[in-house]
CSV table of C-alpha atoms and ligand atoms in Angstrom, one decimal:
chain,number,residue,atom,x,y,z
A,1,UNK,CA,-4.5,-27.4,47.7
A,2,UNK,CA,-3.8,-25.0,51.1
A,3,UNK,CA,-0.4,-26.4,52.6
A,4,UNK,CA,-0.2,-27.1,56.2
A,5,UNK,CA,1.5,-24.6,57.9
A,6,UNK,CA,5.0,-26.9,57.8
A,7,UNK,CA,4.9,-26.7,54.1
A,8,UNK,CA,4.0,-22.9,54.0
A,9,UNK,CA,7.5,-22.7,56.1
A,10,UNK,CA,9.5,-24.6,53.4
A,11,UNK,CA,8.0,-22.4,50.6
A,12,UNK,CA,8.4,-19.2,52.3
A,13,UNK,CA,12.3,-20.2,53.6
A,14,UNK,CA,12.9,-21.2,49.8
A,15,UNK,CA,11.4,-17.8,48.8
A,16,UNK,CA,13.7,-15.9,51.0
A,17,UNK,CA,17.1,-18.0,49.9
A,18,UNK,CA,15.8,-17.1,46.3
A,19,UNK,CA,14.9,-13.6,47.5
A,20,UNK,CA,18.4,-13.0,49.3
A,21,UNK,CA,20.1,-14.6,46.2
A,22,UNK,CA,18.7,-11.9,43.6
A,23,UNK,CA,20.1,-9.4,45.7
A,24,UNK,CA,23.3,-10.4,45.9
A,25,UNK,CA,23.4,-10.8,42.1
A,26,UNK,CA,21.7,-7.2,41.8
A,27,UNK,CA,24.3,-5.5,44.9
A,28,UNK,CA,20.9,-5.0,47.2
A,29,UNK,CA,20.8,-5.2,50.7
A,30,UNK,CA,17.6,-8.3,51.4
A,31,UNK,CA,16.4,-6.2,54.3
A,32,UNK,CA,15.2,-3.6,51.8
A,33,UNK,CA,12.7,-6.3,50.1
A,34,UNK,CA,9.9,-6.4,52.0
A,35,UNK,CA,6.9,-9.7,51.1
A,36,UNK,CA,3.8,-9.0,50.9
A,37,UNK,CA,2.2,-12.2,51.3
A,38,UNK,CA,-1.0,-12.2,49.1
A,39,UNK,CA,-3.9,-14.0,51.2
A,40,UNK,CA,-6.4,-13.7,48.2
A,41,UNK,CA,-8.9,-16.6,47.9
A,42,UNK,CA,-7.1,-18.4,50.4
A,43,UNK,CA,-8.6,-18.6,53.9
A,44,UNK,CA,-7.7,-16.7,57.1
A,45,UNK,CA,-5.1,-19.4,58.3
A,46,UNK,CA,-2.9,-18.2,55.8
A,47,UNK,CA,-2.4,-14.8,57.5
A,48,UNK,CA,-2.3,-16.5,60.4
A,49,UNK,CA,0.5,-18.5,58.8
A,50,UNK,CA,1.8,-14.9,57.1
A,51,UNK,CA,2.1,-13.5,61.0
A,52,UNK,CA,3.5,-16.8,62.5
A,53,UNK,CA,6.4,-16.6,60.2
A,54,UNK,CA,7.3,-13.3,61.1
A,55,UNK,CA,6.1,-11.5,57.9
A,56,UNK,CA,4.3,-8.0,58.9
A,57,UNK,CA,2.0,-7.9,56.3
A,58,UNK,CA,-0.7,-9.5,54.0
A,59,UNK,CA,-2.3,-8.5,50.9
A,60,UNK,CA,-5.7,-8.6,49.5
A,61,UNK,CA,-7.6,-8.1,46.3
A,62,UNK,CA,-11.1,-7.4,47.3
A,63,UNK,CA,-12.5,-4.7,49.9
A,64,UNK,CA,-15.2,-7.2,51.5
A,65,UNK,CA,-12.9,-10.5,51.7
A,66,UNK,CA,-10.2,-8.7,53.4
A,67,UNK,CA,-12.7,-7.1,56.0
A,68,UNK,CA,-14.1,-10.5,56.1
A,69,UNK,CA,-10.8,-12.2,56.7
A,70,UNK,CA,-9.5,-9.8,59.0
A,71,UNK,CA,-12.7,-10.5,61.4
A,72,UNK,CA,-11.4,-14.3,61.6
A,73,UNK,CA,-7.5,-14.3,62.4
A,74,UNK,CA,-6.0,-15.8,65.6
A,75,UNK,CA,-5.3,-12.6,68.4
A,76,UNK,CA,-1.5,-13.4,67.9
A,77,UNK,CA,-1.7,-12.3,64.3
A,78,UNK,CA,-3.4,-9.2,65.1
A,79,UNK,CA,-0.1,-6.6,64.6
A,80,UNK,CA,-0.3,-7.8,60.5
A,81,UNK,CA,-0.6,-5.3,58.6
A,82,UNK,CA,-3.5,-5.2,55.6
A,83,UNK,CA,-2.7,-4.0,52.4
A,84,UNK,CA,-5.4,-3.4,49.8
A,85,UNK,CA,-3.4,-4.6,45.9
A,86,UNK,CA,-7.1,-5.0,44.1
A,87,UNK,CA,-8.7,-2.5,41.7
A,88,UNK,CA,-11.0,-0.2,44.3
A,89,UNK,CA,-14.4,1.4,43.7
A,90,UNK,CA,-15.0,5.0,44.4
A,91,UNK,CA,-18.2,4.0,46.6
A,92,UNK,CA,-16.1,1.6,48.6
A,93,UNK,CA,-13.3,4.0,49.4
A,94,UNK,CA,-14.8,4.7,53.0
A,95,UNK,CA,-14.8,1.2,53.6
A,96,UNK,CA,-11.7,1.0,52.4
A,97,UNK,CA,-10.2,3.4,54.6
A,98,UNK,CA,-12.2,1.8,58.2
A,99,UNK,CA,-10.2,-1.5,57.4
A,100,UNK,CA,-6.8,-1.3,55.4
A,101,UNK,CA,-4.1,0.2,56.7
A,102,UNK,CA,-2.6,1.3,53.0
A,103,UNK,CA,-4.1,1.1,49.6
A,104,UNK,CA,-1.8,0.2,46.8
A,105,UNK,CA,-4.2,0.3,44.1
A,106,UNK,CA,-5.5,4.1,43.9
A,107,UNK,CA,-5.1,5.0,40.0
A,108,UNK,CA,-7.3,8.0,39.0
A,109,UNK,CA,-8.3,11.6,41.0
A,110,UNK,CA,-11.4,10.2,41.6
A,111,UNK,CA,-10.8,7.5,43.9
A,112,UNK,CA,-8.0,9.9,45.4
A,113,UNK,CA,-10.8,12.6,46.4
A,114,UNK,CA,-13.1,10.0,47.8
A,115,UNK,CA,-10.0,8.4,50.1
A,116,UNK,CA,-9.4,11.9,51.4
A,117,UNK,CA,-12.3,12.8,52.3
A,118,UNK,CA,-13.4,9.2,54.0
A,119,UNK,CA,-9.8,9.3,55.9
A,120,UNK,CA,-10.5,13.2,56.8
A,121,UNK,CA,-14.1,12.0,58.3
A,122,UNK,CA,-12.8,9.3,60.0
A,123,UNK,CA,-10.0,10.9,61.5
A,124,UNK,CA,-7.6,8.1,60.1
A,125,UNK,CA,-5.2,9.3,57.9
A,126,UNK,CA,-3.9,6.8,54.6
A,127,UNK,CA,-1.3,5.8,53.6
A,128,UNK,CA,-1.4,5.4,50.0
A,129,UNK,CA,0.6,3.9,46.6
A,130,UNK,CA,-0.4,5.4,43.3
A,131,UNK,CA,-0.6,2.6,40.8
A,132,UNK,CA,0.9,2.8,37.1
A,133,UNK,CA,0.1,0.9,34.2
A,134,UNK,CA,4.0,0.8,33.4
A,135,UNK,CA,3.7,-1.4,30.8
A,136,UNK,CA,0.8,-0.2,28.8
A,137,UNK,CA,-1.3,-3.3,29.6
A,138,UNK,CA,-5.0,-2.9,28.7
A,139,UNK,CA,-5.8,-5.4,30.5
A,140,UNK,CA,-4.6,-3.8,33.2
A,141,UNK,CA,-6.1,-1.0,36.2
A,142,UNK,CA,-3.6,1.8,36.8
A,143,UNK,CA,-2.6,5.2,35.8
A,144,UNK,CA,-1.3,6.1,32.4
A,145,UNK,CA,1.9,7.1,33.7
A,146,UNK,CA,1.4,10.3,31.3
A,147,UNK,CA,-1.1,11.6,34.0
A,148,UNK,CA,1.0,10.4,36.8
A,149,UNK,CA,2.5,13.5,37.8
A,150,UNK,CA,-0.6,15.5,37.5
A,151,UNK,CA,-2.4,12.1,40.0
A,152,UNK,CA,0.9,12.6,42.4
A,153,UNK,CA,0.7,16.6,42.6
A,154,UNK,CA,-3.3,16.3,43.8
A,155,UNK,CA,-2.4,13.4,46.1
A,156,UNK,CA,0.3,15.7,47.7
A,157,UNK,CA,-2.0,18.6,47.9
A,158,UNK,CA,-4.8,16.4,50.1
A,159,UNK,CA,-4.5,16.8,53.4
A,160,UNK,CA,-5.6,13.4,54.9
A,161,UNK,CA,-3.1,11.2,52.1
A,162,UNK,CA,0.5,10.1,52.7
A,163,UNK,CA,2.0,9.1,49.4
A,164,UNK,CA,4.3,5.9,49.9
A,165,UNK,CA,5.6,5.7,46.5
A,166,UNK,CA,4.1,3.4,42.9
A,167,UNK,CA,2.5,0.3,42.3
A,168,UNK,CA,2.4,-2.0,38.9
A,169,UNK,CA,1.6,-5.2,37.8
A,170,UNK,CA,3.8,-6.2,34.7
A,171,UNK,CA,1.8,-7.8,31.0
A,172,UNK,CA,1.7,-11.0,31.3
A,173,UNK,CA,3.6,-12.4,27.8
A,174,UNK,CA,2.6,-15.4,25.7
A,175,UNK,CA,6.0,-17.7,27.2
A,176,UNK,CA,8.2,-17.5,30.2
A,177,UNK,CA,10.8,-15.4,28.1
A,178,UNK,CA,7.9,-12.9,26.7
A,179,UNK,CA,6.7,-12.2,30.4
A,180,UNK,CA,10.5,-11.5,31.7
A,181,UNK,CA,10.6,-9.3,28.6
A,182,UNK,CA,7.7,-7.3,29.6
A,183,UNK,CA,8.6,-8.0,33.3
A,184,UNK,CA,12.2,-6.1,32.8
A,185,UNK,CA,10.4,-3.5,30.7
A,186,UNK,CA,7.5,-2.4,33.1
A,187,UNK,CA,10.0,-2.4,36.3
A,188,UNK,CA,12.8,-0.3,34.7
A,189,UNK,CA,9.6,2.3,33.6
A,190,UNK,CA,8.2,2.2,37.2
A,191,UNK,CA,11.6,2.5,38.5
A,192,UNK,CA,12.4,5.6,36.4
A,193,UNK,CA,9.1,7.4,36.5
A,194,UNK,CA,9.6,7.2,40.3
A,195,UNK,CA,13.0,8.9,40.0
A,196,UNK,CA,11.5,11.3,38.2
A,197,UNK,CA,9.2,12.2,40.0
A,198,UNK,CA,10.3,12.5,43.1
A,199,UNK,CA,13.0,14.7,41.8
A,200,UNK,CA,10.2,16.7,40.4
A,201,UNK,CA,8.0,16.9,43.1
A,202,UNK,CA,10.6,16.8,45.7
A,203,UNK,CA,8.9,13.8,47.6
A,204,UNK,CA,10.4,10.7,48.4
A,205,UNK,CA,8.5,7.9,47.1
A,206,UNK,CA,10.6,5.3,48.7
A,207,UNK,CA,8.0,2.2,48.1
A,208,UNK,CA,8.1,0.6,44.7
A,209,UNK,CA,5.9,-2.3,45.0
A,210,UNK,CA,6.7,-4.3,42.2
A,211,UNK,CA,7.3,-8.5,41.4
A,212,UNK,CA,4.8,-11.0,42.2
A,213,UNK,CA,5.7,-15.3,42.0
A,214,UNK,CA,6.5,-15.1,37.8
A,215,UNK,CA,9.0,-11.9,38.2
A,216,UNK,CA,10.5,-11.5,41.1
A,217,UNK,CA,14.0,-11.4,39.7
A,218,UNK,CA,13.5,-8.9,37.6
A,219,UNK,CA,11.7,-6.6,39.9
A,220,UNK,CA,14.5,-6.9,42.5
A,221,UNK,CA,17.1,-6.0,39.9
A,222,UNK,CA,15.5,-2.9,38.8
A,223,UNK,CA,14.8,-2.1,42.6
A,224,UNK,CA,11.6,-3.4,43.9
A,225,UNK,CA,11.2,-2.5,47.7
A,226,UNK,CA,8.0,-4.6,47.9
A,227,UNK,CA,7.3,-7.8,46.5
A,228,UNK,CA,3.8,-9.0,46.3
A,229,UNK,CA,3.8,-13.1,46.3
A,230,UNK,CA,0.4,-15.7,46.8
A,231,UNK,CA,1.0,-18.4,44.3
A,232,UNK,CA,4.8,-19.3,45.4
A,233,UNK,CA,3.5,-19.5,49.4
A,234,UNK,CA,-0.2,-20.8,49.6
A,235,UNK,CA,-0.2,-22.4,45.7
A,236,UNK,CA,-2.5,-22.2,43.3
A,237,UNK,CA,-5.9,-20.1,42.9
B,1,PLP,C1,-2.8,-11.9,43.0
B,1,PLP,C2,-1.8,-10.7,43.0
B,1,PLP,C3,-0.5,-10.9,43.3
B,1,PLP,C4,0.2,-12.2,43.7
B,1,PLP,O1,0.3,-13.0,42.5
B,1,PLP,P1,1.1,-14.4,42.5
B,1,PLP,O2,1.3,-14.6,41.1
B,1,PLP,O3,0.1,-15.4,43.1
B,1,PLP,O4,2.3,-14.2,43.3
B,1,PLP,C5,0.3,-9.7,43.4
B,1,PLP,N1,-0.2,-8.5,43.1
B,1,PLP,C6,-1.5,-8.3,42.8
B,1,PLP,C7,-2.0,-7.0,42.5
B,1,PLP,C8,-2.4,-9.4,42.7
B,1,PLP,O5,-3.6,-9.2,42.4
């Protein structure tokens, strides 16, 4: 069920002990984690609830729910940031680009083309994460990270694109020790692709947005900068 807004503070306050706690254990500074608080299927309130707490952004699956959601938040939540995490459709890219202010979830040349173009029209540049199938899920969207330099070197050579850094979403394993297993796996291969290629490329890439509710721990130890969390703060689906 959606919590009142007095529970959402004692889930998000645990969230950030447990947050602040994993640093420490992993020698990282908590101000370098952001939360993204995932709002999917979950009404407005709880970006309302996101902004009232003092997060700065919210995260949403679907193009049309997001817009939709957007439209109904209080004025006082207006400065949230909206962060687009779901798979996106090449036909949906302008839309995309009128009403997120990033998009975490571009994986192949042709959604990067269409994004250019739609933030070159619009006169709204984006900012943008490339996301990588580090863990070789096929059940997964994302980029075989094989092809992610070649995705990363026509990102960097669009004019209207500003390349944050990588996205991925870790297997989900058969037991809580299987999913850590894969968890630990996928982060450390996001982690080191990223080094690589921004040594490569000679580009930053400071955001890796990695670690939803299930792995969090493991994504902060292999150096998450972004932590994507619904179930742990609004509950269930
Ligand atoms: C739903 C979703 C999340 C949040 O997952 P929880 O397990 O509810 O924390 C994070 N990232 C993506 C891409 C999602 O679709």
């Amino acid at each position: 069920m959606f919590p009142a807004y007095e529970e959402f503070v004692r889930r998000a306050n645990a969230l950030r002990a447990e947050i602040a706690a994993t640093c420490a254990r992993a020698g990282r500074d908590p101000g370098t984690v952001e939360l993204l608080a995932v709002t999917k299927t979950h009404p407005a309130a709880a970006a309302d609830y996101a902004a009232r707490y003092g997060l700065r952004a919210v995260g949403e699956n679907r193009v049309q729910e997001g817009i939709e959601k957007r439209g109904q938040i209080a004025p006082a939540s207006a400065q949230l940031r909206w962060e687009l995490i779901g798979h996106l459709q090449s036909n949906k890219a302008r839309l995309a680009v009128q009403h997120f202010d990033r998009v975490q979830s571009v994986d192949s040349e042709k959604l990067l083309l269409h994004l250019d173009r739609a933030a070159g029209e619009l006169g709204k540049p984006l900012p943008i994460l490339l996301q990588i199938n580090a863990g070789h899920d096929p059940a997964k969207f994302g980029a075989d990270p094989a092809d992610a330099r070649r995705l990363l070197e026509t990102a960097l050579a669009r004019a209207h694109l500003r390349i944050d850094g990588l996205m991925t979403i870790a297997p989900l394993g058969a037991t809580p020790a299987e999913t850590a297993a894969h968890a630990e796996r996928t982060f450390a291969a996001l982690r080191m692709l990223r080094d690589e290629l921004a040594t490569r490329c000679g580009v930053p890439l400071r955001e890796l947005s990695m670690g939803m509710t299930a792995d969090l721990a493991p994504a902060i130890a292999a150096g998450s900068t972004m932590l994507r969390v619904g179930t742990a703060l609004f509950g269930a689906r």
